[in-house]
mmCIF file of N, CA and C in Angstrom:
data_model
loop_
_atom_site.group_PDB
_atom_site.id
_atom_site.type_symbol
_atom_site.label_atom_id
_atom_site.label_comp_id
_atom_site.label_asym_id
_atom_site.label_seq_id
_atom_site.Cartn_x
_atom_site.Cartn_y
_atom_site.Cartn_z
ATOM 1 N N MET A 486 0.818 -1.190 0.000
ATOM 2 C CA MET A 486 0.000 0.000 0.000
ATOM 3 C C MET A 486 0.866 1.261 0.000
ATOM 4 N N THR A 487 1.953 1.223 0.769
ATOM 5 C CA THR A 487 2.799 2.407 0.815
ATOM 6 C C THR A 487 3.492 2.649 -0.527
ATOM 7 N N GLN A 488 3.811 1.554 -1.238
ATOM 8 C CA GLN A 488 4.411 1.731 -2.564
ATOM 9 C C GLN A 488 3.450 2.447 -3.497
ATOM 10 N N ALA A 489 2.182 2.098 -3.429
ATOM 11 C CA ALA A 489 1.175 2.736 -4.289
ATOM 12 C C ALA A 489 1.026 4.213 -3.945
ATOM 13 N N VAL A 490 1.053 4.536 -2.680
ATOM 14 C CA VAL A 490 0.931 5.937 -2.263
ATOM 15 C C VAL A 490 2.154 6.730 -2.703
ATOM 16 N N ILE A 491 3.331 6.162 -2.505
ATOM 17 C CA ILE A 491 4.555 6.839 -2.940
ATOM 18 C C ILE A 491 4.544 7.027 -4.451
ATOM 19 N N TRP A 492 4.106 5.990 -5.195
ATOM 20 C CA TRP A 492 4.042 6.088 -6.652
ATOM 21 C C TRP A 492 3.074 7.188 -7.081
ATOM 22 N N LEU A 493 1.908 7.262 -6.446
ATOM 23 C CA LEU A 493 0.922 8.290 -6.803
ATOM 24 C C LEU A 493 1.434 9.695 -6.501
ATOM 25 N N ILE A 494 2.106 9.856 -5.381
ATOM 26 C CA ILE A 494 2.658 11.174 -5.033
ATOM 27 C C ILE A 494 3.755 11.558 -6.021
ATOM 28 N N ALA A 495 4.657 10.625 -6.332
ATOM 29 C CA ALA A 495 5.725 10.912 -7.295
ATOM 30 C C ALA A 495 5.138 11.207 -8.671
ATOM 31 N N PHE A 496 4.131 10.448 -9.074
ATOM 32 C CA PHE A 496 3.473 10.679 -10.355
ATOM 33 C C PHE A 496 2.872 12.079 -10.416
ATOM 34 N N ALA A 497 2.162 12.459 -9.375
ATOM 35 C CA ALA A 497 1.511 13.778 -9.366
ATOM 36 C C ALA A 497 2.535 14.905 -9.420
ATOM 37 N N VAL A 498 3.608 14.776 -8.654
ATOM 38 C CA VAL A 498 4.635 15.827 -8.626
ATOM 39 C C VAL A 498 5.336 15.931 -9.979
ATOM 40 N N ILE A 499 5.740 14.801 -10.531
ATOM 41 C CA ILE A 499 6.454 14.818 -11.814
ATOM 42 C C ILE A 499 5.544 15.313 -12.931
ATOM 43 N N PHE A 500 4.289 14.868 -12.934
ATOM 44 C CA PHE A 500 3.351 15.324 -13.965
ATOM 45 C C PHE A 500 3.129 16.830 -13.872
ATOM 46 N N TYR A 501 2.936 17.331 -12.658
ATOM 47 C CA TYR A 501 2.719 18.767 -12.476
ATOM 48 C C TYR A 501 3.931 19.568 -12.960
ATOM 49 N N LEU A 502 5.120 19.131 -12.581
ATOM 50 C CA LEU A 502 6.324 19.854 -12.986
ATOM 51 C C LEU A 502 6.540 19.800 -14.497
ATOM 52 N N CYS A 503 6.316 18.644 -15.111
ATOM 53 C CA CYS A 503 6.489 18.531 -16.561
ATOM 54 C C CYS A 503 5.464 19.381 -17.306
ATOM 55 N N TYR A 504 4.231 19.344 -16.840
ATOM 56 C CA TYR A 504 3.161 20.056 -17.545
ATOM 57 C C TYR A 504 3.300 21.569 -17.403
ATOM 58 N N THR A 505 3.671 22.057 -16.216
ATOM 59 C CA THR A 505 3.773 23.502 -16.029
ATOM 60 C C THR A 505 5.038 24.089 -16.636
ATOM 61 N N ARG A 506 6.107 23.321 -16.681
ATOM 62 C CA ARG A 506 7.369 23.833 -17.224
ATOM 63 C C ARG A 506 7.649 23.319 -18.632
ATOM 64 N N TRP A 507 6.619 22.953 -19.347
ATOM 65 C CA TRP A 507 6.763 22.355 -20.675
ATOM 66 C C TRP A 507 7.506 23.280 -21.629
ATOM 67 N N ASP A 508 7.038 24.500 -21.785
ATOM 68 C CA ASP A 508 7.640 25.420 -22.758
ATOM 69 C C ASP A 508 9.021 25.895 -22.336
ATOM 70 N N VAL A 509 9.260 25.971 -21.045
ATOM 71 C CA VAL A 509 10.521 26.506 -20.547
ATOM 72 C C VAL A 509 11.673 25.518 -20.713
ATOM 73 N N SER A 510 11.470 24.269 -20.300
ATOM 74 C CA SER A 510 12.618 23.366 -20.296
ATOM 75 C C SER A 510 12.342 21.969 -20.834
ATOM 76 N N VAL A 511 11.203 21.401 -20.548
ATOM 77 C CA VAL A 511 10.972 19.992 -20.874
ATOM 78 C C VAL A 511 10.944 19.758 -22.378
ATOM 79 N N SER A 512 10.217 20.582 -23.103
ATOM 80 C CA SER A 512 10.098 20.414 -24.556
ATOM 81 C C SER A 512 11.446 20.549 -25.250
ATOM 82 N N ARG A 513 12.208 21.528 -24.834
ATOM 83 C CA ARG A 513 13.534 21.733 -25.449
ATOM 84 C C ARG A 513 14.469 20.569 -25.158
ATOM 85 N N GLY A 514 14.434 20.062 -23.928
ATOM 86 C CA GLY A 514 15.285 18.934 -23.563
ATOM 87 C C GLY A 514 14.932 17.666 -24.326
ATOM 88 N N LEU A 515 13.638 17.413 -24.482
ATOM 89 C CA LEU A 515 13.220 16.238 -25.239
ATOM 90 C C LEU A 515 13.566 16.370 -26.716
ATOM 91 N N ASP A 516 13.398 17.563 -27.274
ATOM 92 C CA ASP A 516 13.704 17.764 -28.688
ATOM 93 C C ASP A 516 15.181 17.545 -28.990
ATOM 94 N N LYS A 517 16.046 17.803 -28.026
ATOM 95 C CA LYS A 517 17.480 17.565 -28.225
ATOM 96 C C LYS A 517 17.803 16.075 -28.245
ATOM 97 N N MET A 518 17.043 15.287 -27.474
ATOM 98 C CA MET A 518 17.340 13.851 -27.369
ATOM 99 C C MET A 518 16.619 13.012 -28.415
ATOM 100 N N LEU A 519 15.468 13.445 -28.894
ATOM 101 C CA LEU A 519 14.656 12.638 -29.799
ATOM 102 C C LEU A 519 14.977 12.922 -31.261
ATOM 103 N N PRO A 520 14.760 11.949 -32.152
ATOM 104 C CA PRO A 520 14.904 12.212 -33.580
ATOM 105 C C PRO A 520 13.825 13.185 -34.056
ATOM 106 N N SER A 521 14.024 13.757 -35.225
ATOM 107 C CA SER A 521 13.115 14.804 -35.707
ATOM 108 C C SER A 521 11.689 14.300 -35.915
ATOM 109 N N VAL A 522 11.518 13.025 -36.205
ATOM 110 C CA VAL A 522 10.174 12.475 -36.410
ATOM 111 C C VAL A 522 9.374 12.492 -35.109
ATOM 112 N N MET A 523 10.048 12.312 -33.986
ATOM 113 C CA MET A 523 9.371 12.229 -32.693
ATOM 114 C C MET A 523 9.403 13.537 -31.911
ATOM 115 N N GLU A 524 9.729 14.640 -32.537
ATOM 116 C CA GLU A 524 9.821 15.903 -31.822
ATOM 117 C C GLU A 524 8.511 16.238 -31.117
ATOM 118 N N THR A 525 8.638 16.920 -30.001
ATOM 119 C CA THR A 525 7.480 17.238 -29.182
ATOM 120 C C THR A 525 6.830 18.511 -29.690
ATOM 121 N N HIS A 526 5.680 18.362 -30.280
ATOM 122 C CA HIS A 526 4.928 19.517 -30.750
ATOM 123 C C HIS A 526 3.929 19.919 -29.676
ATOM 124 N N GLY A 527 3.299 21.058 -29.829
ATOM 125 C CA GLY A 527 2.416 21.604 -28.810
ATOM 126 C C GLY A 527 1.264 20.700 -28.410
ATOM 127 N N ASP A 528 0.695 19.950 -29.341
ATOM 128 C CA ASP A 528 -0.461 19.129 -29.015
ATOM 129 C C ASP A 528 -0.081 17.829 -28.313
ATOM 130 N N ASN A 529 1.189 17.510 -28.204
ATOM 131 C CA ASN A 529 1.636 16.293 -27.523
ATOM 132 C C ASN A 529 2.046 16.554 -26.079
ATOM 133 N N ARG A 530 1.774 17.728 -25.581
ATOM 134 C CA ARG A 530 2.208 18.119 -24.246
ATOM 135 C C ARG A 530 1.654 17.185 -23.161
ATOM 136 N N LEU A 531 0.381 16.870 -23.233
ATOM 137 C CA LEU A 531 -0.242 16.013 -22.233
ATOM 138 C C LEU A 531 0.290 14.585 -22.303
ATOM 139 N N VAL A 532 0.442 14.068 -23.515
ATOM 140 C CA VAL A 532 0.915 12.692 -23.681
ATOM 141 C C VAL A 532 2.342 12.540 -23.164
ATOM 142 N N TRP A 533 3.218 13.464 -23.539
ATOM 143 C CA TRP A 533 4.609 13.375 -23.090
ATOM 144 C C TRP A 533 4.709 13.581 -21.587
ATOM 145 N N SER A 534 3.911 14.470 -21.025
ATOM 146 C CA SER A 534 3.941 14.683 -19.571
ATOM 147 C C SER A 534 3.483 13.439 -18.827
ATOM 148 N N LEU A 535 2.434 12.794 -19.327
ATOM 149 C CA LEU A 535 1.970 11.548 -18.711
ATOM 150 C C LEU A 535 3.031 10.455 -18.805
ATOM 151 N N ALA A 536 3.638 10.312 -19.974
ATOM 152 C CA ALA A 536 4.655 9.272 -20.154
ATOM 153 C C ALA A 536 5.864 9.513 -19.245
ATOM 154 N N LEU A 537 6.320 10.743 -19.173
ATOM 155 C CA LEU A 537 7.461 11.049 -18.309
ATOM 156 C C LEU A 537 7.112 10.853 -16.842
ATOM 157 N N ALA A 538 5.884 11.178 -16.456
ATOM 158 C CA ALA A 538 5.469 11.003 -15.062
ATOM 159 C C ALA A 538 5.391 9.524 -14.699
ATOM 160 N N ILE A 539 4.881 8.700 -15.600
ATOM 161 C CA ILE A 539 4.795 7.262 -15.328
ATOM 162 C C ILE A 539 6.186 6.653 -15.203
ATOM 163 N N ILE A 540 7.071 6.990 -16.130
ATOM 164 C CA ILE A 540 8.434 6.455 -16.078
ATOM 165 C C ILE A 540 9.173 6.975 -14.845
ATOM 166 N N GLY A 541 9.010 8.247 -14.543
ATOM 167 C CA GLY A 541 9.678 8.824 -13.376
ATOM 168 C C GLY A 541 9.187 8.237 -12.063
ATOM 169 N N ALA A 542 7.871 8.076 -11.922
ATOM 170 C CA ALA A 542 7.324 7.508 -10.687
ATOM 171 C C ALA A 542 7.739 6.049 -10.525
ATOM 172 N N THR A 543 7.763 5.310 -11.606
ATOM 173 C CA THR A 543 8.195 3.913 -11.537
ATOM 174 C C THR A 543 9.674 3.831 -11.184
ATOM 175 N N THR A 544 10.465 4.760 -11.690
ATOM 176 C CA THR A 544 11.887 4.791 -11.362
ATOM 177 C C THR A 544 12.101 5.109 -9.884
ATOM 178 N N VAL A 545 11.272 5.969 -9.329
ATOM 179 C CA VAL A 545 11.398 6.303 -7.911
ATOM 180 C C VAL A 545 11.053 5.099 -7.046
ATOM 181 N N VAL A 546 9.987 4.383 -7.401
ATOM 182 C CA VAL A 546 9.516 3.277 -6.568
ATOM 183 C C VAL A 546 10.321 1.999 -6.797
ATOM 184 N N ARG A 547 10.637 1.678 -8.061
ATOM 185 C CA ARG A 547 11.324 0.421 -8.379
ATOM 186 C C ARG A 547 12.514 0.673 -9.311
ATOM 187 N N PRO A 548 13.590 1.271 -8.806
ATOM 188 C CA PRO A 548 14.718 1.619 -9.679
ATOM 189 C C PRO A 548 15.450 0.412 -10.257
ATOM 190 N N VAL A 549 15.491 -0.695 -9.545
ATOM 191 C CA VAL A 549 16.204 -1.871 -10.043
ATOM 192 C C VAL A 549 15.493 -2.446 -11.263
ATOM 193 N N ASP A 550 14.166 -2.449 -11.248
ATOM 194 C CA ASP A 550 13.407 -2.948 -12.397
ATOM 195 C C ASP A 550 13.664 -2.100 -13.639
ATOM 196 N N ILE A 551 13.705 -0.790 -13.474
ATOM 197 C CA ILE A 551 13.964 0.105 -14.610
ATOM 198 C C ILE A 551 15.381 -0.105 -15.128
ATOM 199 N N LEU A 552 16.344 -0.258 -14.223
ATOM 200 C CA LEU A 552 17.726 -0.495 -14.640
ATOM 201 C C LEU A 552 17.844 -1.810 -15.389
ATOM 202 N N LEU A 553 17.187 -2.851 -14.907
ATOM 203 C CA LEU A 553 17.213 -4.141 -15.579
ATOM 204 C C LEU A 553 16.607 -4.044 -16.970
ATOM 205 N N MET A 554 15.491 -3.352 -17.110
ATOM 206 C CA MET A 554 14.864 -3.193 -18.421
ATOM 207 C C MET A 554 15.767 -2.398 -19.367
ATOM 208 N N ALA A 555 16.431 -1.366 -18.863
ATOM 209 C CA ALA A 555 17.347 -0.598 -19.706
ATOM 210 C C ALA A 555 18.506 -1.472 -20.188
ATOM 211 N N ILE A 556 19.025 -2.320 -19.301
ATOM 212 C CA ILE A 556 20.114 -3.217 -19.689
ATOM 213 C C ILE A 556 19.633 -4.219 -20.731
ATOM 214 N N LEU A 557 18.449 -4.799 -20.522
ATOM 215 C CA LEU A 557 17.919 -5.771 -21.478
ATOM 216 C C LEU A 557 17.631 -5.138 -22.838
ATOM 217 N N ILE A 558 17.072 -3.940 -22.851
ATOM 218 C CA ILE A 558 16.807 -3.257 -24.121
ATOM 219 C C ILE A 558 18.124 -2.930 -24.823
ATOM 220 N N GLY A 559 19.133 -2.489 -24.053
ATOM 221 C CA GLY A 559 20.440 -2.211 -24.637
ATOM 222 C C GLY A 559 21.090 -3.449 -25.233
ATOM 223 N N LEU A 560 20.999 -4.568 -24.524
ATOM 224 C CA LEU A 560 21.554 -5.820 -25.058
ATOM 225 C C LEU A 560 20.815 -6.272 -26.313
ATOM 226 N N ALA A 561 19.500 -6.153 -26.310
ATOM 227 C CA ALA A 561 18.721 -6.539 -27.492
ATOM 228 C C ALA A 561 19.082 -5.653 -28.688
ATOM 229 N N ALA A 562 19.263 -4.365 -28.453
ATOM 230 C CA ALA A 562 19.648 -3.466 -29.538
ATOM 231 C C ALA A 562 21.046 -3.790 -30.046
ATOM 232 N N LEU A 563 21.965 -4.071 -29.155
ATOM 233 C CA LEU A 563 23.332 -4.420 -29.553
ATOM 234 C C LEU A 563 23.352 -5.715 -30.362
ATOM 235 N N ILE A 564 22.619 -6.719 -29.903
ATOM 236 C CA ILE A 564 22.554 -7.982 -30.644
ATOM 237 C C ILE A 564 21.909 -7.762 -32.006
ATOM 238 N N GLY A 565 20.860 -6.963 -32.062
ATOM 239 C CA GLY A 565 20.206 -6.672 -33.342
ATOM 240 C C GLY A 565 21.127 -5.957 -34.313
ATOM 241 N N ILE A 566 21.875 -4.982 -33.834
ATOM 242 C CA ILE A 566 22.804 -4.244 -34.699
ATOM 243 C C ILE A 566 23.905 -5.177 -35.217
ATOM 244 N N LYS A 567 24.455 -5.994 -34.333
ATOM 245 C CA LYS A 567 25.498 -6.936 -34.751
ATOM 246 C C LYS A 567 24.954 -7.958 -35.745
ATOM 247 N N LEU A 568 23.736 -8.439 -35.529
ATOM 248 C CA LEU A 568 23.123 -9.412 -36.423
ATOM 249 C C LEU A 568 22.863 -8.810 -37.806
ATOM 250 N N VAL A 569 22.383 -7.587 -37.844
ATOM 251 C CA VAL A 569 22.154 -6.925 -39.136
ATOM 252 C C VAL A 569 23.474 -6.710 -39.865
ATOM 253 N N GLY A 570 24.516 -6.319 -39.151
ATOM 254 C CA GLY A 570 25.832 -6.162 -39.775
ATOM 255 C C GLY A 570 26.375 -7.469 -40.318
ATOM 256 N N TRP A 571 26.184 -8.553 -39.582
ATOM 257 C CA TRP A 571 26.640 -9.861 -40.031
ATOM 258 C C TRP A 571 25.878 -10.308 -41.272
ATOM 259 N N VAL A 572 24.556 -10.075 -41.294
ATOM 260 C CA VAL A 572 23.739 -10.459 -42.449
ATOM 261 C C VAL A 572 24.131 -9.632 -43.668
ATOM 262 N N LYS A 573 24.421 -8.366 -43.482
ATOM 263 C CA LYS A 573 24.859 -7.519 -44.596
ATOM 264 C C LYS A 573 26.181 -8.010 -45.182
ATOM 265 N N ASN A 574 27.091 -8.434 -44.321
ATOM 266 C CA ASN A 574 28.364 -8.936 -44.802
ATOM 267 C C ASN A 574 28.214 -10.252 -45.552
ATOM 268 N N LYS A 575 27.291 -11.091 -45.135
ATOM 269 C CA LYS A 575 27.074 -12.391 -45.788
ATOM 270 C C LYS A 575 26.232 -12.304 -47.062
ATOM 271 N N ALA A 576 25.443 -11.244 -47.172
ATOM 272 C CA ALA A 576 24.561 -11.124 -48.339
ATOM 273 C C ALA A 576 25.380 -10.788 -49.590
ATOM 274 N N ASP A 577 24.947 -11.338 -50.718
ATOM 275 C CA ASP A 577 25.611 -11.096 -51.988
ATOM 276 C C ASP A 577 24.749 -10.094 -52.770
ATOM 277 N N PHE A 578 25.208 -8.868 -52.919
ATOM 278 C CA PHE A 578 24.447 -7.802 -53.566
ATOM 279 C C PHE A 578 24.832 -7.619 -55.037
ATOM 280 N N HIS A 579 25.038 -8.684 -55.773
ATOM 281 C CA HIS A 579 25.414 -8.562 -57.187
ATOM 282 C C HIS A 579 24.217 -8.379 -58.047
#
């Protein structure tokens, strides 16, 4: 029960801060990290604030789970990149 309360409080605080400071800092910071296709436009303010609040609150409550998922996603991406490179080298493009 306490985990749920802590998660809800963290969610509310992070959502409020992201939503109120969107134009000042959050939008610019996300635009620097994201590719141009995923840039944060004005109508995506609520969606991005919700997503950041959910990820932030989960990180506060269960940081080991988030770290494990980041490691697994990184390993999957690395294996995928290496596999694509290997297939490109083996393919005959004549």
